[in-house]
């Protein structure tokens, strides 16, 4: 592909005029010159032994026979520095959601942001940038200078175990919010990754399953999300995935790493492996720059073996030079040498407020038959299920974050070395306590929901029943279906039959079906709401906060509506956190079924009605959109009005979709903007449209046909105003 630097800068600037996003930090040491010049100068001074120092790291927790350096800060990883040359060590921690708990090994806690899908449901890049800066500040105060954050894989299957870590199903939406999170992190001089590159959509057989997809479809979906996020956030590192992509391991995938990332996109940072994802020395010449968590691999490839290869093979010699310069450049560009981490007090209260803001803006009101907001005069409230008396659910795996004191409830799910990160854990923010605090004179009772008859009896006596229903998801394991586990669908149905004023609060890691929906008075999707999730849920229930969350994913009515109704590998691959199968086992997942038509685009193409569409969310007020006009140009601009026609202040997300091209019907999100309005207030919004969203990837470049394109503004992918048309000239770039 040929893309000029001018075109690249133009696209980034065009997008940047629509939304205010924290700028990526390019703080550099003023010791000498720009990061590229500094990196080259330092690399030239390295000895042969030093050249394989920063090309590999260890998992920084006790595991196996690896001896950890004395005084090591326990976390995700550690890469030794080169003190002689002033090269700092890399101290790495998960995650996108906060400084990970690592099973409590450090004896501390951290602020847990809500899950990735909750962040995606805010549709607010500014807020997500604040969240990124918040967790980066905590990381630096604990001694870390790298956050393994920036998870933006598209949600292709609602059963995917790591969906809760990601932002949604649309590449523009995920790219903009992911880029904002990365930029926020690096504004604090903490390096961020963007991960997992690429098409890491399910956990079944994650170490060996092969994602099969055509180049055009991949460029227009998952890769576009990464491309936009990299443009917006300038992450120091890209973390490659465990899985294979079109036959080659993602961390040794020449087409992805050398071809797309470094050649086509001109990415200047470095590629680090996921922990245990390196399977050979040749991954170096295929584009991998750093072997992470090396004790999880079969052997250390990027140490003495790499040094020997560089001595005898000019390809490896050139690659080793490039690897070091890329890693050094990212250190200097982010400023981790000039602004090293230092142990410092953390303002837990202020950070918790940010977490609560994200939770409040990410909670989605899915149904409301005039029962919400709850009147403060409600005298009898039955709160049922979901450990709501104790806390709120968090997702499992390496991203798990817990506050001081650890989880308030931890239910073991497996034994062995990963038991701590695979426990079903609840964060210390009780919805029940928050509800009682809101109505201290009311009669509020709690039932665990363990026995349906007990829950029904309490519901019958109450004015309002609030059922908390949970779906625990985790890295390493996929869900078998879309139901609520542990018989909770039956619990919700029985309570709703007993009390017509039943409100369901969902704490889920992904989409679920709702066979009881029509029996309920209201439904809130709270996702995994983080450190102040209980308070955020209560604020929405009682109307202290007007809900403004919008779905970042489509909720299907059943698995039969999915591109693959049967989860690939569910009957052949034994569930395994590490993702290994039997010797020689293979698993191909055909993503060409939907191709670039992920989520709402799949439903639009099939004219299928989901349970809830992408972009959907109710409010305690009403909004009107339009009229829409398209201002033509090399980068067209969508101009439209949003009016609050209700009686309460509230925030709305104006969503602009492409609905038709010269080739026929199409449905693509091409722009959005979140705005807060007083009753009766009207605001004119302008949203630039990235030309890539109007084009197709063809013959190695973007191809935009001449002719008429149709656009519409609305409140979801399925609720759009009358389209308007605009003509464009053909373009290729």
Short mmCIF file of N, CA, C and O in Angstrom, two decimals, residues 15-123:
data_model
loop_
_atom_site.label_atom_id
_atom_site.label_comp_id
_atom_site.label_asym_id
_atom_site.label_seq_id
_atom_site.Cartn_x
_atom_site.Cartn_y
_atom_site.Cartn_z
N UNK A 15 -10.03 13.81 11.97
CA UNK A 15 -10.77 13.18 13.04
C UNK A 15 -10.67 13.98 14.32
O UNK A 15 -11.60 14.08 15.09
N UNK A 16 -9.52 14.58 14.56
CA UNK A 16 -9.29 15.27 15.82
C UNK A 16 -10.16 16.49 16.01
O UNK A 16 -10.36 16.93 17.14
N UNK A 17 -10.70 17.05 14.96
CA UNK A 17 -11.51 18.25 15.12
C UNK A 17 -12.90 17.96 15.63
O UNK A 17 -13.63 18.86 15.99
N UNK A 18 -13.27 16.68 15.72
CA UNK A 18 -14.63 16.35 16.14
C UNK A 18 -14.77 16.23 17.64
O UNK A 18 -15.73 16.68 18.22
N UNK A 19 -13.79 15.62 18.29
CA UNK A 19 -13.94 15.29 19.68
C UNK A 19 -12.69 15.74 20.44
O UNK A 19 -11.58 15.62 19.94
N UNK A 20 -12.90 16.24 21.63
CA UNK A 20 -11.76 16.68 22.44
C UNK A 20 -11.21 15.48 23.19
O UNK A 20 -11.87 14.92 24.05
N UNK A 21 -10.00 15.06 22.83
CA UNK A 21 -9.38 13.89 23.43
C UNK A 21 -8.02 14.31 23.97
O UNK A 21 -7.29 15.05 23.31
N UNK A 22 -7.65 13.83 25.18
CA UNK A 22 -6.33 14.20 25.70
C UNK A 22 -5.24 13.85 24.71
O UNK A 22 -5.19 12.75 24.17
N UNK A 23 -4.36 14.79 24.45
CA UNK A 23 -3.30 14.55 23.47
C UNK A 23 -2.31 13.54 24.01
O UNK A 23 -2.02 13.49 25.20
N UNK A 24 -1.78 12.71 23.10
CA UNK A 24 -0.76 11.76 23.51
C UNK A 24 0.47 12.51 24.00
O UNK A 24 0.84 13.56 23.48
N UNK A 25 1.07 11.97 25.03
CA UNK A 25 2.27 12.61 25.57
C UNK A 25 3.47 12.30 24.71
O UNK A 25 3.76 11.15 24.44
N UNK A 26 4.14 13.33 24.28
CA UNK A 26 5.40 13.15 23.56
C UNK A 26 6.54 13.79 24.36
O UNK A 26 7.53 14.23 23.80
N UNK A 27 6.32 13.84 25.68
CA UNK A 27 7.36 14.44 26.53
C UNK A 27 8.66 13.69 26.36
O UNK A 27 8.70 12.48 26.35
N UNK A 28 9.70 14.44 26.18
CA UNK A 28 11.00 13.83 25.95
C UNK A 28 12.01 14.44 26.90
O UNK A 28 11.89 15.57 27.34
N UNK A 29 12.98 13.65 27.21
CA UNK A 29 14.09 14.19 27.98
C UNK A 29 14.76 15.29 27.16
O UNK A 29 14.93 15.16 25.96
N UNK A 30 15.12 16.36 27.83
CA UNK A 30 15.84 17.42 27.13
C UNK A 30 17.35 17.16 27.16
O UNK A 30 18.15 18.05 26.95
N UNK A 31 17.70 15.89 27.45
CA UNK A 31 19.11 15.55 27.51
C UNK A 31 19.76 15.75 26.15
O UNK A 31 20.88 16.25 26.06
N UNK A 32 19.09 15.28 25.08
CA UNK A 32 19.64 15.50 23.74
C UNK A 32 18.67 15.04 22.68
O UNK A 32 18.40 13.86 22.57
N UNK A 33 18.09 15.96 21.97
CA UNK A 33 17.37 15.66 20.75
C UNK A 33 16.07 14.90 20.89
O UNK A 33 15.53 14.69 21.97
N UNK A 34 15.58 14.49 19.72
CA UNK A 34 14.31 13.79 19.67
C UNK A 34 14.51 12.31 20.01
O UNK A 34 15.64 11.81 20.08
N UNK A 35 13.41 11.58 20.24
CA UNK A 35 13.55 10.18 20.69
C UNK A 35 14.24 9.28 19.67
O UNK A 35 14.96 8.36 20.07
N UNK A 36 14.03 9.51 18.39
CA UNK A 36 14.70 8.68 17.38
C UNK A 36 16.21 8.88 17.41
O UNK A 36 16.98 7.92 17.36
N UNK A 37 16.64 10.15 17.50
CA UNK A 37 18.08 10.46 17.54
C UNK A 37 18.70 9.88 18.81
O UNK A 37 19.79 9.29 18.78
N UNK A 38 18.02 10.06 19.93
CA UNK A 38 18.54 9.53 21.20
C UNK A 38 18.64 8.02 21.16
O UNK A 38 19.63 7.44 21.62
N UNK A 39 17.59 7.36 20.63
CA UNK A 39 17.59 5.90 20.58
C UNK A 39 18.75 5.38 19.74
O UNK A 39 19.44 4.42 20.12
N UNK A 40 18.98 6.00 18.60
CA UNK A 40 20.07 5.57 17.73
C UNK A 40 21.42 5.76 18.41
O UNK A 40 22.32 4.90 18.33
N UNK A 41 21.57 6.90 19.11
CA UNK A 41 22.85 7.18 19.76
C UNK A 41 23.14 6.20 20.88
O UNK A 41 24.27 5.72 21.05
N UNK A 42 22.11 5.88 21.68
CA UNK A 42 22.31 4.95 22.79
C UNK A 42 22.55 3.54 22.28
O UNK A 42 23.42 2.82 22.78
N UNK A 43 21.83 3.14 21.26
CA UNK A 43 22.00 1.78 20.72
C UNK A 43 23.42 1.58 20.20
O UNK A 43 24.00 0.49 20.37
N UNK A 44 23.99 2.59 19.60
CA UNK A 44 25.36 2.47 19.06
C UNK A 44 26.39 2.23 20.16
O UNK A 44 27.46 1.67 19.91
N UNK A 45 26.07 2.67 21.38
CA UNK A 45 27.00 2.51 22.49
C UNK A 45 26.88 1.15 23.18
O UNK A 45 27.69 0.83 24.06
N UNK A 46 25.89 0.35 22.81
CA UNK A 46 25.66 -0.92 23.48
C UNK A 46 26.75 -1.93 23.14
O UNK A 46 27.22 -2.00 22.00
N UNK A 47 27.09 -2.74 24.11
CA UNK A 47 27.93 -3.90 23.84
C UNK A 47 27.06 -5.00 23.27
O UNK A 47 25.82 -4.93 23.31
N UNK A 48 27.67 -6.06 22.74
CA UNK A 48 26.89 -7.17 22.21
C UNK A 48 26.00 -7.78 23.29
O UNK A 48 24.85 -8.14 23.02
N UNK A 49 26.51 -7.89 24.49
CA UNK A 49 25.71 -8.46 25.58
C UNK A 49 24.53 -7.55 25.93
O UNK A 49 23.42 -8.02 26.20
N UNK A 50 24.76 -6.25 25.92
CA UNK A 50 23.69 -5.31 26.27
C UNK A 50 22.59 -5.28 25.23
O UNK A 50 21.44 -4.95 25.55
N UNK A 51 22.91 -5.66 24.01
CA UNK A 51 21.91 -5.58 22.94
C UNK A 51 20.78 -6.60 23.11
O UNK A 51 19.75 -6.49 22.45
N UNK A 52 20.95 -7.58 23.96
CA UNK A 52 19.84 -8.51 24.24
C UNK A 52 19.35 -8.37 25.67
O UNK A 52 18.75 -9.29 26.23
N UNK A 53 19.57 -7.20 26.26
CA UNK A 53 19.08 -6.95 27.62
C UNK A 53 17.62 -6.53 27.62
O UNK A 53 16.81 -7.09 28.38
N UNK A 54 17.26 -5.57 26.78
CA UNK A 54 15.88 -5.05 26.80
C UNK A 54 14.99 -5.75 25.77
O UNK A 54 13.85 -5.35 25.58
N UNK A 55 15.49 -6.79 25.13
CA UNK A 55 14.68 -7.52 24.14
C UNK A 55 13.92 -8.68 24.78
O UNK A 55 13.22 -9.41 24.08
N UNK A 56 14.02 -8.85 26.08
CA UNK A 56 13.24 -9.90 26.74
C UNK A 56 12.99 -9.51 28.19
O UNK A 56 13.70 -8.69 28.77
N UNK A 57 11.96 -10.10 28.77
CA UNK A 57 11.61 -9.83 30.16
C UNK A 57 11.02 -11.05 30.81
O UNK A 57 10.76 -12.07 30.16
N UNK A 58 10.80 -10.95 32.12
CA UNK A 58 10.23 -12.06 32.87
C UNK A 58 8.86 -11.67 33.41
O UNK A 58 8.51 -10.49 33.50
N UNK A 59 8.08 -12.68 33.76
CA UNK A 59 6.85 -12.46 34.50
C UNK A 59 7.25 -12.17 35.94
O UNK A 59 7.96 -12.98 36.57
N UNK A 60 6.83 -11.04 36.47
CA UNK A 60 7.35 -10.55 37.74
C UNK A 60 6.54 -11.05 38.94
O UNK A 60 6.16 -10.28 39.83
N UNK A 61 6.26 -12.34 38.95
CA UNK A 61 5.63 -12.99 40.09
C UNK A 61 6.29 -14.35 40.27
O UNK A 61 6.85 -14.91 39.32
N UNK A 62 6.26 -14.90 41.48
CA UNK A 62 6.84 -16.23 41.68
C UNK A 62 6.13 -17.27 40.82
O UNK A 62 4.92 -17.44 40.91
N UNK A 63 6.89 -17.90 39.95
CA UNK A 63 6.30 -18.90 39.06
C UNK A 63 7.41 -19.84 38.60
O UNK A 63 8.44 -19.40 38.07
N UNK A 64 7.19 -21.13 38.78
CA UNK A 64 8.17 -22.10 38.33
C UNK A 64 9.48 -21.96 39.09
O UNK A 64 9.52 -21.66 40.28
N UNK A 65 10.58 -22.18 38.38
CA UNK A 65 11.91 -22.16 39.01
C UNK A 65 12.67 -20.85 38.78
O UNK A 65 13.81 -20.72 39.20
N UNK A 66 12.04 -19.90 38.10
CA UNK A 66 12.72 -18.63 37.82
C UNK A 66 13.00 -17.87 39.11
O UNK A 66 12.10 -17.64 39.93
N UNK A 67 14.26 -17.47 39.32
CA UNK A 67 14.64 -16.70 40.48
C UNK A 67 14.42 -15.22 40.17
O UNK A 67 14.99 -14.68 39.22
N UNK A 68 13.61 -14.58 40.98
CA UNK A 68 13.31 -13.17 40.76
C UNK A 68 14.38 -12.29 41.38
O UNK A 68 14.94 -12.61 42.44
N UNK A 69 14.69 -11.16 40.75
CA UNK A 69 15.67 -10.23 41.33
C UNK A 69 15.22 -9.76 42.71
O UNK A 69 14.02 -9.58 42.97
N UNK A 70 16.17 -9.57 43.60
CA UNK A 70 15.84 -9.12 44.94
C UNK A 70 15.21 -7.73 44.90
O UNK A 70 15.65 -6.84 44.18
N UNK A 71 14.13 -7.58 45.65
CA UNK A 71 13.44 -6.30 45.72
C UNK A 71 12.55 -6.01 44.53
O UNK A 71 12.08 -4.88 44.36
N UNK A 72 12.30 -7.01 43.69
CA UNK A 72 11.50 -6.80 42.48
C UNK A 72 10.08 -6.36 42.84
O UNK A 72 9.45 -6.94 43.73
N UNK A 73 9.57 -5.35 42.15
CA UNK A 73 8.19 -4.93 42.29
C UNK A 73 7.30 -5.96 41.60
O UNK A 73 7.39 -6.14 40.38
N UNK A 74 6.49 -6.65 42.36
CA UNK A 74 5.67 -7.72 41.79
C UNK A 74 4.58 -7.14 40.91
O UNK A 74 3.88 -6.19 41.29
N UNK A 75 4.42 -7.72 39.74
CA UNK A 75 3.43 -7.26 38.78
C UNK A 75 3.42 -8.16 37.58
O UNK A 75 3.76 -9.35 37.66
N UNK A 76 3.06 -7.63 36.44
CA UNK A 76 2.95 -8.46 35.24
C UNK A 76 4.32 -8.84 34.69
O UNK A 76 4.54 -9.97 34.25
N UNK A 77 5.25 -7.87 34.65
CA UNK A 77 6.52 -8.17 34.01
C UNK A 77 7.63 -7.22 34.42
O UNK A 77 7.40 -6.16 35.02
N UNK A 78 8.85 -7.64 34.07
CA UNK A 78 10.04 -6.85 34.38
C UNK A 78 11.05 -7.04 33.27
O UNK A 78 11.36 -8.18 32.88
N UNK A 79 11.57 -5.93 32.75
CA UNK A 79 12.62 -5.95 31.74
C UNK A 79 13.81 -5.18 32.32
O UNK A 79 13.69 -4.00 32.67
N UNK A 80 14.94 -5.84 32.42
CA UNK A 80 16.13 -5.24 33.01
C UNK A 80 16.59 -4.03 32.20
O UNK A 80 16.54 -4.02 30.97
N UNK A 81 17.04 -3.01 32.89
CA UNK A 81 17.58 -1.83 32.23
C UNK A 81 19.09 -1.93 32.03
O UNK A 81 19.72 -2.96 32.31
N UNK A 82 19.68 -0.86 31.53
CA UNK A 82 21.13 -0.79 31.32
C UNK A 82 21.62 0.48 32.02
O UNK A 82 21.69 1.57 31.42
N UNK A 83 21.92 0.38 33.31
CA UNK A 83 22.29 1.58 34.08
C UNK A 83 23.45 2.34 33.48
O UNK A 83 23.49 3.58 33.53
N UNK A 84 24.43 1.65 32.91
CA UNK A 84 25.60 2.32 32.34
C UNK A 84 25.22 3.35 31.30
O UNK A 84 25.87 4.40 31.15
N UNK A 85 24.13 3.07 30.56
CA UNK A 85 23.68 3.97 29.50
C UNK A 85 22.44 4.77 29.89
O UNK A 85 21.84 5.45 29.05
N UNK A 86 22.06 4.68 31.16
CA UNK A 86 20.88 5.43 31.61
C UNK A 86 19.57 4.88 31.09
O UNK A 86 18.56 5.60 31.06
N UNK A 87 19.56 3.61 30.67
CA UNK A 87 18.33 2.99 30.16
C UNK A 87 17.56 2.40 31.33
O UNK A 87 18.07 1.51 32.02
N UNK A 88 16.35 2.88 31.59
CA UNK A 88 15.61 2.40 32.76
C UNK A 88 15.06 1.00 32.55
O UNK A 88 14.80 0.57 31.43
N UNK A 89 14.88 0.29 33.65
CA UNK A 89 14.16 -0.99 33.59
C UNK A 89 12.69 -0.71 33.31
O UNK A 89 12.17 0.36 33.63
N UNK A 90 12.03 -1.67 32.70
CA UNK A 90 10.58 -1.58 32.48
C UNK A 90 9.88 -2.38 33.56
O UNK A 90 10.08 -3.58 33.70
N UNK A 91 9.08 -1.70 34.35
CA UNK A 91 8.28 -2.34 35.39
C UNK A 91 6.83 -2.31 34.91
O UNK A 91 6.23 -1.24 34.79
N UNK A 92 6.28 -3.47 34.66
CA UNK A 92 5.03 -3.57 33.91
C UNK A 92 3.90 -4.12 34.78
O UNK A 92 4.10 -5.04 35.56
N UNK A 93 2.72 -3.54 34.61
CA UNK A 93 1.53 -4.04 35.29
C UNK A 93 0.37 -4.10 34.32
O UNK A 93 0.25 -3.26 33.43
N UNK A 94 -0.48 -5.12 34.46
CA UNK A 94 -1.79 -5.01 33.85
C UNK A 94 -2.48 -3.88 34.60
O UNK A 94 -2.17 -3.62 35.79
N UNK A 95 -3.37 -3.13 33.96
CA UNK A 95 -4.29 -3.53 32.94
C UNK A 95 -5.02 -2.30 32.47
O UNK A 95 -4.75 -1.19 32.92
N UNK A 96 -5.98 -2.51 31.58
CA UNK A 96 -6.82 -1.42 31.11
C UNK A 96 -7.73 -0.88 32.20
O UNK A 96 -8.22 0.25 32.12
N UNK A 97 -8.00 -1.69 33.23
CA UNK A 97 -9.02 -1.36 34.22
C UNK A 97 -8.45 -0.85 35.53
O UNK A 97 -9.19 -0.55 36.45
N UNK A 98 -7.13 -0.77 35.63
CA UNK A 98 -6.48 -0.33 36.85
C UNK A 98 -5.25 -1.18 37.11
O UNK A 98 -4.98 -2.14 36.39
N UNK A 99 -4.50 -0.83 38.14
CA UNK A 99 -3.31 -1.60 38.49
C UNK A 99 -3.76 -2.94 39.05
O UNK A 99 -4.44 -3.00 40.08
N UNK A 100 -3.40 -4.02 38.39
CA UNK A 100 -3.97 -5.33 38.72
C UNK A 100 -3.54 -5.79 40.10
O UNK A 100 -2.48 -5.43 40.63
N UNK A 101 -4.37 -6.65 40.66
CA UNK A 101 -4.24 -7.09 42.05
C UNK A 101 -3.21 -8.21 42.21
O UNK A 101 -2.68 -8.42 43.30
N UNK A 102 -2.92 -8.93 41.15
CA UNK A 102 -2.01 -10.10 41.14
C UNK A 102 -2.19 -10.97 42.38
O UNK A 102 -1.23 -11.36 43.04
N UNK A 103 -3.46 -11.29 42.66
CA UNK A 103 -3.75 -12.18 43.77
C UNK A 103 -3.38 -11.64 45.13
O UNK A 103 -3.27 -12.40 46.10
N UNK A 104 -3.17 -10.34 45.24
CA UNK A 104 -2.81 -9.74 46.52
C UNK A 104 -1.36 -9.90 46.91
O UNK A 104 -0.99 -9.64 48.06
N UNK A 105 -0.50 -10.29 45.96
CA UNK A 105 0.90 -10.56 46.29
C UNK A 105 1.65 -9.33 46.80
O UNK A 105 2.59 -9.44 47.57
N UNK A 106 1.24 -8.13 46.34
CA UNK A 106 1.93 -6.92 46.80
C UNK A 106 1.40 -6.43 48.14
O UNK A 106 1.97 -5.53 48.75
N UNK A 107 0.24 -6.95 48.55
CA UNK A 107 -0.36 -6.51 49.80
C UNK A 107 -0.98 -5.13 49.71
O UNK A 107 -1.16 -4.46 50.73
N UNK A 108 -1.31 -4.68 48.51
CA UNK A 108 -1.93 -3.36 48.35
C UNK A 108 -3.22 -3.50 47.55
O UNK A 108 -3.66 -4.59 47.22
N UNK A 109 -3.80 -2.39 47.25
CA UNK A 109 -4.98 -2.36 46.39
C UNK A 109 -4.89 -1.18 45.44
O UNK A 109 -3.96 -0.38 45.52
N UNK A 110 -5.85 -1.08 44.55
CA UNK A 110 -5.84 0.00 43.56
C UNK A 110 -7.28 0.34 43.19
O UNK A 110 -8.21 -0.42 43.48
N UNK A 111 -7.46 1.47 42.53
CA UNK A 111 -8.78 1.87 42.07
C UNK A 111 -9.17 1.07 40.84
O UNK A 111 -8.43 1.05 39.85
N UNK A 112 -10.32 0.44 40.92
CA UNK A 112 -10.82 -0.35 39.79
C UNK A 112 -11.76 0.51 38.96
O UNK A 112 -12.83 0.92 39.43
N UNK A 113 -11.36 0.79 37.72
CA UNK A 113 -12.29 1.39 36.79
C UNK A 113 -13.32 0.35 36.37
O UNK A 113 -13.08 -0.86 36.48
N UNK A 114 -14.49 0.77 35.91
CA UNK A 114 -15.43 -0.20 35.37
C UNK A 114 -14.84 -0.95 34.18
O UNK A 114 -13.81 -0.56 33.61
N UNK A 115 -15.49 -2.02 33.78
CA UNK A 115 -15.00 -2.86 32.70
C UNK A 115 -14.92 -2.10 31.38
O UNK A 115 -15.48 -1.02 31.22
N UNK A 116 -14.20 -2.70 30.43
CA UNK A 116 -14.05 -2.08 29.12
C UNK A 116 -15.38 -1.80 28.45
O UNK A 116 -15.57 -0.74 27.84
N UNK A 117 -16.32 -2.74 28.54
CA UNK A 117 -17.63 -2.51 27.91
C UNK A 117 -18.38 -1.37 28.59
O UNK A 117 -19.12 -0.64 27.94
N UNK A 118 -18.19 -1.22 29.91
CA UNK A 118 -18.78 -0.07 30.59
C UNK A 118 -18.17 1.23 30.08
O UNK A 118 -18.87 2.23 29.85
N UNK A 119 -16.85 1.23 29.87
CA UNK A 119 -16.20 2.41 29.30
C UNK A 119 -16.73 2.66 27.89
O UNK A 119 -17.02 3.81 27.52
N UNK A 120 -16.86 1.60 27.11
CA UNK A 120 -17.38 1.76 25.76
C UNK A 120 -18.78 2.32 25.76
O UNK A 120 -19.16 3.09 24.87
N UNK A 121 -19.58 1.95 26.77
CA UNK A 121 -20.96 2.41 26.85
C UNK A 121 -21.07 3.89 27.19
O UNK A 121 -22.14 4.49 27.02
N UNK A 122 -19.98 4.52 27.65
CA UNK A 122 -20.03 5.97 27.90
C UNK A 122 -20.03 6.76 26.60
O UNK A 122 -20.51 7.89 26.57
N UNK A 123 -19.42 6.23 25.54
CA UNK A 123 -19.25 6.94 24.26
C UNK A 123 -18.60 8.30 24.49
O UNK A 123 -18.87 9.26 23.78
#
